[in-house]
XYZ file of C-alpha atoms in Angstrom:
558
model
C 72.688 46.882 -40.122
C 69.429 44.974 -38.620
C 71.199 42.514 -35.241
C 70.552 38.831 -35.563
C 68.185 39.419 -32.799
C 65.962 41.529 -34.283
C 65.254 39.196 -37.219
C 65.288 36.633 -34.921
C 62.433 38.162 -33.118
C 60.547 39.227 -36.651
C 60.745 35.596 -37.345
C 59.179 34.356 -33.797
C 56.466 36.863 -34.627
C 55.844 35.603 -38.079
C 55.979 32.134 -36.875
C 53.547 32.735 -34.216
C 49.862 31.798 -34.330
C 47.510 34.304 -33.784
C 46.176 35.218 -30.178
C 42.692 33.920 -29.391
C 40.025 37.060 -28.140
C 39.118 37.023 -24.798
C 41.877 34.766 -23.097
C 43.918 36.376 -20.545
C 47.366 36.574 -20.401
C 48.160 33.669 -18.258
C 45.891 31.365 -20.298
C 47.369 32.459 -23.687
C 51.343 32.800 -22.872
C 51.900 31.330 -19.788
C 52.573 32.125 -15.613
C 54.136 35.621 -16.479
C 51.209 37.176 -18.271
C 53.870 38.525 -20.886
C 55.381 38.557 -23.902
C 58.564 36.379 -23.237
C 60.121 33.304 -23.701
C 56.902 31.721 -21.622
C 55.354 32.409 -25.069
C 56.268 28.453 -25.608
C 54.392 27.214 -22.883
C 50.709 29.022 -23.445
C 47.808 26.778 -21.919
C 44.669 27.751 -24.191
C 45.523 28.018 -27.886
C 43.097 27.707 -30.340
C 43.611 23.715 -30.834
C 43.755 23.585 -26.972
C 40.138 24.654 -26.046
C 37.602 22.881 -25.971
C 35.585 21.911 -28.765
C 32.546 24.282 -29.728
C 29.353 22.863 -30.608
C 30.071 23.607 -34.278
C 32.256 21.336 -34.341
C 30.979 18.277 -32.142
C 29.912 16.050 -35.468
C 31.064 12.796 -34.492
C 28.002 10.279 -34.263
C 28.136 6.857 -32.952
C 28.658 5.671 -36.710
C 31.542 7.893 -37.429
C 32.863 6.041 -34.133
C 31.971 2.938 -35.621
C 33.548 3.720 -39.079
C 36.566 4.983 -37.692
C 37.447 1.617 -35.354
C 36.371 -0.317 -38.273
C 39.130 2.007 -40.630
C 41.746 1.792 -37.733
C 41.340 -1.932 -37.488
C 41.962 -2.271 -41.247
C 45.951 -1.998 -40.896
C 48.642 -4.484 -41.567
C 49.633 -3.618 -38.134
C 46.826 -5.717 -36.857
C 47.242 -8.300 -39.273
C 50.646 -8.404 -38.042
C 49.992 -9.019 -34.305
C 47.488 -11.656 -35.314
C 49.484 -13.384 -37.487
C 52.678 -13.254 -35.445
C 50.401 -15.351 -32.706
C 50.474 -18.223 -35.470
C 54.531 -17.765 -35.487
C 54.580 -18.148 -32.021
C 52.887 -21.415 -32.313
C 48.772 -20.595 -31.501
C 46.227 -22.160 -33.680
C 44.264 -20.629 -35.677
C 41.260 -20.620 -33.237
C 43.791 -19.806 -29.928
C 45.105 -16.739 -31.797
C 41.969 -16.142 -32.382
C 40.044 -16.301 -28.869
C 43.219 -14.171 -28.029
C 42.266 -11.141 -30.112
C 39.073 -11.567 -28.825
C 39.573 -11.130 -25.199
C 42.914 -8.620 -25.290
C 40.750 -6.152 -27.953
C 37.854 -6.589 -25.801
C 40.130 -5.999 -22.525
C 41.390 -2.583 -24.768
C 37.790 -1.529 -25.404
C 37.206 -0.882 -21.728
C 40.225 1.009 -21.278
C 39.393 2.923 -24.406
C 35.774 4.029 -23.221
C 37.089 4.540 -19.469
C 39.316 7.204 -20.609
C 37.568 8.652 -23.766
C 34.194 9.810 -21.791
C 36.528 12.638 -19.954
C 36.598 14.452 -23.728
C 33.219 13.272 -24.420
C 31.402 14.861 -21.228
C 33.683 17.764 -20.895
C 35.268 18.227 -24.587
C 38.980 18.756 -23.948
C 42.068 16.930 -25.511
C 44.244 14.787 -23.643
C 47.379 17.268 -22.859
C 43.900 19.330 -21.253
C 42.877 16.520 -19.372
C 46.193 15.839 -18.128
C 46.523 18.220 -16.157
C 44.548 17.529 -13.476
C 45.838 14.423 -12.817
C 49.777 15.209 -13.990
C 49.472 18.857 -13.093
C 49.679 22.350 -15.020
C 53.198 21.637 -16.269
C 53.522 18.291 -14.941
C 51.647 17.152 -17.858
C 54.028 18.382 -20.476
C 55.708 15.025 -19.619
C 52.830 12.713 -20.163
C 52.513 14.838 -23.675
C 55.841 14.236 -24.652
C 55.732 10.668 -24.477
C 52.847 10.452 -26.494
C 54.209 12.987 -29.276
C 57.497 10.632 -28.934
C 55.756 7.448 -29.719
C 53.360 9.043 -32.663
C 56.226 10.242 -34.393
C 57.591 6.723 -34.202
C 54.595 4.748 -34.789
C 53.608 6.657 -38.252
C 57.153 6.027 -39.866
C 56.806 2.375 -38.884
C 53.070 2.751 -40.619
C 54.764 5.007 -43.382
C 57.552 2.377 -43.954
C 54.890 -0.287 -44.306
C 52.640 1.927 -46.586
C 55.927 2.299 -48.613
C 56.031 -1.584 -48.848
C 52.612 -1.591 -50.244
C 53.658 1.323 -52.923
C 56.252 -0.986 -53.821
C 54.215 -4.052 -54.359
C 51.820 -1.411 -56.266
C 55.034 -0.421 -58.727
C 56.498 -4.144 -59.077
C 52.538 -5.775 -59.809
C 53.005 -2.880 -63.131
C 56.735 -3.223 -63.507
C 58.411 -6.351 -62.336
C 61.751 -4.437 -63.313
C 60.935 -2.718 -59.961
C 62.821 -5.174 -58.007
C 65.038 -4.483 -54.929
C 67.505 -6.977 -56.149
C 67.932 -5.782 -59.270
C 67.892 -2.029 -58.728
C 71.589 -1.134 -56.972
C 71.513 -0.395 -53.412
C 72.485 2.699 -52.046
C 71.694 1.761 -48.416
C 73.130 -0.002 -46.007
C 71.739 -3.226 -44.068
C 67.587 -3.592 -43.342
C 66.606 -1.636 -46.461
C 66.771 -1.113 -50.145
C 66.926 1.415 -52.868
C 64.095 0.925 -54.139
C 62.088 0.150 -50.695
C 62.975 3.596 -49.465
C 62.208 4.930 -52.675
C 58.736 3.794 -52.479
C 58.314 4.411 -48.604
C 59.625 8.519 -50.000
C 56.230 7.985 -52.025
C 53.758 6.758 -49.943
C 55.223 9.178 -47.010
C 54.758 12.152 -49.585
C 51.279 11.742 -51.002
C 49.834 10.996 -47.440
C 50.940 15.252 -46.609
C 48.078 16.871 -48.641
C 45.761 14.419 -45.912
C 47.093 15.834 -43.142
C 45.719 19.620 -44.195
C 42.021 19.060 -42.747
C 41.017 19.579 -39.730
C 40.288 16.791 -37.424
C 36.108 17.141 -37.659
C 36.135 16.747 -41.135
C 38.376 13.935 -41.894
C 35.919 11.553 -40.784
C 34.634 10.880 -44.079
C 38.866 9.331 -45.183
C 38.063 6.815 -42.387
C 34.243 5.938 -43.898
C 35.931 5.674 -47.381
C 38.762 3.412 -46.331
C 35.781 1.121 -44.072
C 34.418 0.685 -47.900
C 37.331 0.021 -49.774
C 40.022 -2.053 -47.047
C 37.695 -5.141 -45.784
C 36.631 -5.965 -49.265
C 40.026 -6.089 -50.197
C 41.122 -8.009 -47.355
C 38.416 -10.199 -48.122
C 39.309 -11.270 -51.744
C 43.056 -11.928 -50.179
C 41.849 -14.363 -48.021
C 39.902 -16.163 -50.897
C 42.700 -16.119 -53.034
C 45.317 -17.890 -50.677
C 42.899 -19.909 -49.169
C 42.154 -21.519 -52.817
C 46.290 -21.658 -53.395
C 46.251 -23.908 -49.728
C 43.625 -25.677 -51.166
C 40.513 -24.801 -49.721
C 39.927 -23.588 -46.415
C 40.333 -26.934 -44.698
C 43.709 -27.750 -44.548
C 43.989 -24.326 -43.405
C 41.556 -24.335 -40.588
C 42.843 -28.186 -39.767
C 46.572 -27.079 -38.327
C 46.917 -27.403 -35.116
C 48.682 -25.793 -32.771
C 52.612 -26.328 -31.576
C 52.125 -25.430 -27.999
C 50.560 -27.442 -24.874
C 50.675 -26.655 -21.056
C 52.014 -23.983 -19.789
C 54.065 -22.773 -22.871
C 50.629 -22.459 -24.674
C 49.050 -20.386 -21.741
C 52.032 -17.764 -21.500
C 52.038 -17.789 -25.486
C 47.931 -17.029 -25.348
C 48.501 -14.522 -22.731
C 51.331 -12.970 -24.485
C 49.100 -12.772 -27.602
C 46.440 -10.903 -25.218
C 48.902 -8.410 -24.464
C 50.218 -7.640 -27.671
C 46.468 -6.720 -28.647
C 46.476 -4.277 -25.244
C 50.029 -3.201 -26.363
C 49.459 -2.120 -29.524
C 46.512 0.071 -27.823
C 48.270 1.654 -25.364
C 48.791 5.227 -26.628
C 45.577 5.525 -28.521
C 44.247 4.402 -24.592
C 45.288 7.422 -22.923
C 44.450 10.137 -26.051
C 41.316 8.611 -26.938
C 39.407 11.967 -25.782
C 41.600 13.825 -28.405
C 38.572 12.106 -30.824
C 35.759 11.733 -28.395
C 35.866 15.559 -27.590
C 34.027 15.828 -30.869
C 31.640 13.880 -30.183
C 28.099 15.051 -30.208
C 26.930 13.834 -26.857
C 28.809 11.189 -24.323
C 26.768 8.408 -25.038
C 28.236 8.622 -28.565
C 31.640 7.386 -27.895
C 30.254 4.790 -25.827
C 28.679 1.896 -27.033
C 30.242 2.486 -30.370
C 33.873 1.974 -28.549
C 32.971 -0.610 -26.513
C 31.506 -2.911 -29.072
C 33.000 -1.726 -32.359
C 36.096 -1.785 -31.534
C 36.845 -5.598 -30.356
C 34.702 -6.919 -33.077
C 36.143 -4.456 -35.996
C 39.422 -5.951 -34.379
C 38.489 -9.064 -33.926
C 37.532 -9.437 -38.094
C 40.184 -7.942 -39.188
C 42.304 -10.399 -37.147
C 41.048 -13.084 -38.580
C 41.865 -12.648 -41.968
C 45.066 -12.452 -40.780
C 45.444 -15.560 -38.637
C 43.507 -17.549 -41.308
C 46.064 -15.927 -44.628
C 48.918 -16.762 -42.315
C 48.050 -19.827 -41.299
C 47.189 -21.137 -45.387
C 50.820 -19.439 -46.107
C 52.302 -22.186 -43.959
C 50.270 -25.000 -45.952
C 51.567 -23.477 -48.988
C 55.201 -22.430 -48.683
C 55.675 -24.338 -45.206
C 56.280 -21.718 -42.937
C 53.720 -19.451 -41.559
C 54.504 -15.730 -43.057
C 53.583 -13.392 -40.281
C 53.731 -10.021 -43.054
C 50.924 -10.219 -45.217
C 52.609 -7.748 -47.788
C 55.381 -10.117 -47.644
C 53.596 -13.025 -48.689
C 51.350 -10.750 -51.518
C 54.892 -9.893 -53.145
C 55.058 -13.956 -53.209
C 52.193 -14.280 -55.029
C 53.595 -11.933 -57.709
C 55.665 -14.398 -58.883
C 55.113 -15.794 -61.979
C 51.954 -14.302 -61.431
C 49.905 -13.542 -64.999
C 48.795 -9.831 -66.158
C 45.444 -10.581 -64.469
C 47.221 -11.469 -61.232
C 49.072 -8.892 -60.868
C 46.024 -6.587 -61.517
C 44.796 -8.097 -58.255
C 47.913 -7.888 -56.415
C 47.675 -3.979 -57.094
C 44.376 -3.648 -55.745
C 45.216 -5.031 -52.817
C 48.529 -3.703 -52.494
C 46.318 -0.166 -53.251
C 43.798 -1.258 -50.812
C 46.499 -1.441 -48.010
C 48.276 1.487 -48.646
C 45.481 3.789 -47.884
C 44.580 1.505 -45.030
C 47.812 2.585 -43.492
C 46.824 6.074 -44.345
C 44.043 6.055 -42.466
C 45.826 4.879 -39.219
C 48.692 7.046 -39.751
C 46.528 9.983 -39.637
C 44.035 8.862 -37.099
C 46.809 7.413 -35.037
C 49.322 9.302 -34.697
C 49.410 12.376 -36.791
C 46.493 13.991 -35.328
C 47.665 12.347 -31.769
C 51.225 14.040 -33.112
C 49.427 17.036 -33.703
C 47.292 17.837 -30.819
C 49.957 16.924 -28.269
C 51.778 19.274 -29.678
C 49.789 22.043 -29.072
C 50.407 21.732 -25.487
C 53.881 21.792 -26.018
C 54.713 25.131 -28.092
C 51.027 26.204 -28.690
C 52.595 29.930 -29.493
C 53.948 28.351 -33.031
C 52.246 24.919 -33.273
C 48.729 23.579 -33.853
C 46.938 20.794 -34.941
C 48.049 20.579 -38.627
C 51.528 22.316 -37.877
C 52.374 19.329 -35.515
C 50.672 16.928 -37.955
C 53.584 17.754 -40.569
C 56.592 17.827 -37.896
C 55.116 14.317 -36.896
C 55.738 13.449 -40.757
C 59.235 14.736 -41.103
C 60.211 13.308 -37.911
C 58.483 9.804 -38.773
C 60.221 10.047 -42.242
C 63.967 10.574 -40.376
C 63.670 7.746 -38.031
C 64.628 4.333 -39.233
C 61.281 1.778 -38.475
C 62.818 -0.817 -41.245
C 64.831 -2.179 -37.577
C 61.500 -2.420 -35.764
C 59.741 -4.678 -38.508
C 62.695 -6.923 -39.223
C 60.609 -10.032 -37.373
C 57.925 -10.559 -35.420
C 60.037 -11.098 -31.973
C 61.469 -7.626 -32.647
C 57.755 -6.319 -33.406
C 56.197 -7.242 -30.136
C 59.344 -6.187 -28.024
C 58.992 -3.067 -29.113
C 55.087 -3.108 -28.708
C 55.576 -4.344 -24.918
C 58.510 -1.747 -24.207
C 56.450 1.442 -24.641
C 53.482 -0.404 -23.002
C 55.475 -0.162 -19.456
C 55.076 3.360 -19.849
C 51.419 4.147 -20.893
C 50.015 1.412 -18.563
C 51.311 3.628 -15.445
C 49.602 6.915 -17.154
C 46.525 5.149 -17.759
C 46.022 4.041 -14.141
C 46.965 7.640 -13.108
C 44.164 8.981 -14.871
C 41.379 6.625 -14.837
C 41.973 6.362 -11.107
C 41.907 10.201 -10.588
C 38.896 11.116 -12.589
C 36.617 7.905 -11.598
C 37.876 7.374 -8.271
C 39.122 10.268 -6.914
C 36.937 13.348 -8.346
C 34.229 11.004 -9.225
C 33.872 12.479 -12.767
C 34.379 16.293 -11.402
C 36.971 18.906 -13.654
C 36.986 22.266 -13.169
C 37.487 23.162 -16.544
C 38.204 26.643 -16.932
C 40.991 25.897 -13.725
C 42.801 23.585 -16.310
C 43.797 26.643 -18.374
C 45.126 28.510 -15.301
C 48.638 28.375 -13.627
C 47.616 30.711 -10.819
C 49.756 29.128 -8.103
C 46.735 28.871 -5.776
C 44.575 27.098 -8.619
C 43.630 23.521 -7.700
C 45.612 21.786 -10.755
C 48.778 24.036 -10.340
C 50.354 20.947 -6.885
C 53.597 21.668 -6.149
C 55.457 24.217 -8.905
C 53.096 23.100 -11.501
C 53.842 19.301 -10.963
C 51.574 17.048 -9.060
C 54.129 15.180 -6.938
C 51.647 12.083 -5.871
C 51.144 11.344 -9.605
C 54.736 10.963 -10.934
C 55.395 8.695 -7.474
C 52.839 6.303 -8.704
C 53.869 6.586 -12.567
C 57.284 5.773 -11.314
C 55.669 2.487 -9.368
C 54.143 1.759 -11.979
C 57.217 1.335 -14.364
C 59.004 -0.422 -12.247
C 56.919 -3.073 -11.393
C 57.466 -3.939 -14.865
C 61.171 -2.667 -15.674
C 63.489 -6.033 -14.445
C 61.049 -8.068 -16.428
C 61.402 -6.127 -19.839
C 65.664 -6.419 -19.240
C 64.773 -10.262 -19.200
C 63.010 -9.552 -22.446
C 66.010 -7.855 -24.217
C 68.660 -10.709 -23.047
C 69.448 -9.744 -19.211
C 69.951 -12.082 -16.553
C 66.602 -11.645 -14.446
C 64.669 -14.308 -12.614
C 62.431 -16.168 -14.121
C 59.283 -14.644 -12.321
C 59.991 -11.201 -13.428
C 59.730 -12.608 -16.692
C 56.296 -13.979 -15.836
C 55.417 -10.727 -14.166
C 56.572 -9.013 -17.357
C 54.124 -11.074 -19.690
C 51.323 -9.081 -17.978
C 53.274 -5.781 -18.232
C 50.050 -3.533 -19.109
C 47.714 -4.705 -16.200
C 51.115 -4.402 -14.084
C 51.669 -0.921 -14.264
C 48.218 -0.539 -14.901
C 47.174 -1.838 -10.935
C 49.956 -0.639 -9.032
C 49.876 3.126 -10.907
C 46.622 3.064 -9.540
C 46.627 1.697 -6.208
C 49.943 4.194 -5.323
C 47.812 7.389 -6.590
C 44.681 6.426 -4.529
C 46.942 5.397 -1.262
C 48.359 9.062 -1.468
C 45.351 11.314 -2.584
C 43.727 9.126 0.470
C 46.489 9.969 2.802
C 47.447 13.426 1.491
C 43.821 14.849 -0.022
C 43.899 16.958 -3.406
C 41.769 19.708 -4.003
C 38.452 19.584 -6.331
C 37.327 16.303 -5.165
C 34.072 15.057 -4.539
C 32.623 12.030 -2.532
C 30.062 11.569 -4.800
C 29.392 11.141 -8.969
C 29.831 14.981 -10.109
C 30.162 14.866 -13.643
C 29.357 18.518 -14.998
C 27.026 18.577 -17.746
C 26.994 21.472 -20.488
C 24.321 23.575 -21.009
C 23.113 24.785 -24.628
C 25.192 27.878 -24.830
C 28.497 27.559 -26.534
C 31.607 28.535 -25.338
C 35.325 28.358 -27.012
C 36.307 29.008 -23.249
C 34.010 28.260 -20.354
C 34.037 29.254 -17.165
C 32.536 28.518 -13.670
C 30.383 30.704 -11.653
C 31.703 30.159 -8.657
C 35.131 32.304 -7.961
C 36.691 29.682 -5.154
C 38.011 26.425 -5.976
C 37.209 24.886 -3.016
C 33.843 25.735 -2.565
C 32.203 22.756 -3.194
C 28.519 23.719 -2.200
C 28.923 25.963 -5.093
C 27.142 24.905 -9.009
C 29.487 24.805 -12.044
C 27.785 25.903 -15.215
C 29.067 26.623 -18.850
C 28.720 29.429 -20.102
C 30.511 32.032 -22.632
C 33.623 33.108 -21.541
C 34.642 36.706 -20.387
């Protein structure tokens, strides 16, 4: 009779990826060097390397196309028009986009150039500034939150599937189809999120290089869309005058916390995508690539998208009264006692949307999902493996609670902002400030306990002291925000939460690399360029860490 163990262990080995040529054992499995349970915690997988030359096709426009297909979510709309709820004008929420996208931008190109110069992922490029293992943590956060973030963009895909089905079939109706479910959603609202959350899997197959072309398709099919909304409800307000004519509800300094709050919510919604950005930029062709592209295509990509959405929420309050923050909520409106012709337009719309939420969900946070993962169990997972676990954990959650209002929305936007402002500062601050653009790159996939990344047991101690400052500068402030007693400036301190943790993160990481040095520093601007040889796995011709007189070259790996 075969032991449980010993199909247990044919399993692992049919689960398990296959090895990569030419890594040694402590780069493939982990500290050991052998086959054992360290298997999990390997450091160069396939997924985990980085990217060959083959596969560096990202141009500036693919960057362009992307932020302009990433912008096109209801997301987005939703920030923008949940500024109008709060009481902003249409031009305030406006100027607010502008400034917190543009604010994002910054942070977006700061932290993608470390994958564009040296081509490695985030859970890579982690590890010099979290450590060797200390950067699992970091990872996990950001697997945590993907996972989250594409069943909230599922769920709201779903909507748009449902609005698709009930345009055809009006006997598609939540209220009329029983309910199975309990309170926050319906029968036939799940139904339809099952749907969309289904025919978004065969997407997830390709590889990350080549799904490029999904975002340049959804750039030509979303803003159109979005356009031909806005037209529509603008001529149901009557024109866009009456729309453009509302004022505001705020003055002094309610309306400055409510502009900065509106600032934040654009930094917010950025702040995972701000410390993974190299898991795109790595395939970019050369640096300069993910540069300008980022920094301008990104705020004004935002920035248009935006404004459809403060301009269609602010006409829904001149036509039903009340300013309706969900713009799929307000195209179900419009379906009634719509005509055949109507509803042909709601579907196209409703169409147009769901495979704008597509396009973020994969761009996002399954391939976000997917490549963190890799650092976590890169024995059994890669890219696309973590992709679908992303899926089936996004489908399991319940992100009906986190979209049942706008207040509920940005609280939840501003929570997990705490977090990712403090790992932002840690890593900007330790690659601009601290190495001045120097990695050791091959040292990244070593946990010899003498290499330069490996601190203290794998962790790098001064990092997680700052990360920890950098939370809880913000931490009495976000109790105020979910109904504690806290004074009233923590609450104040709170509305700036990603600058917060941001600053201090990165002031507490420089005070203690300053007083307590690191090793691979330099004290002046070291980035290390590639030469034309490719290389799956490059290494460094010099042998010693330390030496810094020595010259770092790529070149193919022994």
């Amino acid at each position: 009779m075969v032991r449980i163990p010993v199909l247990l262990s044919r399993l692992s080995d049919k689960l398990a990826l296959d090895g990569e040529p030419g890594l040694s054992g402590v780069q493939r499995m982990g500290p050991s060097g052998a086959c054992n349970s360290l298997d999990l915690f390997g450091l160069a997988s396939e997924d985990l390397q980085p990217v060959p030359k083959s596969q560096r096709q990202w141009t500036s426009w693919n960057f362009v196309g992307f932020w302009i297909a990433d912008a096109c979510n209801i997301a987005t709309w939703m920030i923008a028009s949940s500024m109008i709820v709060g009481g902003l004008s249409w031009w305030q929420a406006w100027l607010a986009v502008w400034v917190g996208y543009g604010v994002t931008a910054v942070f977006i190109v700061l932290t993608g150039r470390i994958g564009a110069v040296y081509h490695v992922s985030f859970p890579v490029m982690g590890r010099a500034s979290f450590g060797i293992w200390g950067s699992l943590w970091p990872v996990l956060n950001r697997v945590v939150m993907a996972c989250v973030w594409y069943g909230v963009n599922g769920y709201i895909g779903g909507h748009a599937v449902y609005i698709m089905i009930h345009a055809i079939w009006t006997s598609w109706d939540r209220d009329k189809i029983p309910n199975t479910f309990g309170s926050g959603t319906t029968t036939a609202d799940f139904v339809s999120y099952f749907i969309f959350w289904f025919c978004s899997l065969p997407a997830l197959w390709f590889p990350v290089y080549k799904i490029r072309h999904l975002f340049t398709l959804k750039a030509y099919i979303v803003p159109p869309a979005a356009i031909a909304y806005l037209i529509w409800v603008a001529v149901r307000a009557g024109g866009i005058g009456p729309v453009v004519a509302r004022p505001g509800r705020l003055h002094g300094s309610a309306l400055a916390w409510a502009f900065i709050k509106g600032v934040m919510s654009c930094v917010a919604n950025f702040s995972t995508v701000i410390i993974n950005d190299s898991d795109f930029t790595r395939f970019a062709r050369k640096p300069r690539d993910a540069l300008w592209s980022q920094l301008l295509g990104l705020p004004l990509a935002f920035a248009a998208t935006s404004l459809v959405g403060i301009l269609v929420s602010s006409a829904s309050e001149v036509i039903y009264g009340e300013p309706v923050w969900d713009p799929l909520r307000l195209l179900e409106r419009l379906v009634q006692g719509a005509s055949a012709g109507e509803r042909f337009g709601v579907f196209l719309i409703a169409f147009a949307f769901s495979l704008a939420q597509l396009g973020t969900n994969i761009a996002a946070n399954s391939v976000s999902a997917g490549t963190d993962m890799t650092a976590l169990v890169p024995r059994y997972i890669n890219i696309r493996r973590g992709s679908y676990i992303c899926a089936a954990v996004g489908l399991s959650i319940c992100p009906w609670v986190l979209l049942k209002n706008s207040d509920t929305f940005l609280t939840y936007l501003s929570a997990y902002a705490i977090f990712f402002s403090a790992m932002a500062g840690i890593i900007t601050t330790d690659y601009y400030i601290v190495r001045r653009g120097y990695l050791n790159v091959p040292e990244l996939y070593s946990a010899r306990k003498s290499g330069p990344y490996y601190y203290t047991f794998g962790v790098h101690w001064r990092a997680y002291v700052a990360y920890i400052a950098g939370i809880l500068i913000n931490i009495v402030g976000f109790a105020g925000q979910v109904g504690a007693t806290v004074p009233i400036g923590a609450k104040y301190l709170f509305n700036l939460h990603f600058f917060g943790g941001f600053i201090v993160s990165s002031m507490v990481y420089w005070l203690l690399c300053t007083v307590s040095p690191i090793p691979e520093t330099r004290t002046q601007w070291s980035e290390v360029l590639e030469s034309d040889a490719e290389s799956d796995l490059p290494t460094v011709t010099r042998s010693s860490s330390d030496d810094k007189g020595g010259i770092s070259v790529w070149e193919k790996g022994a």
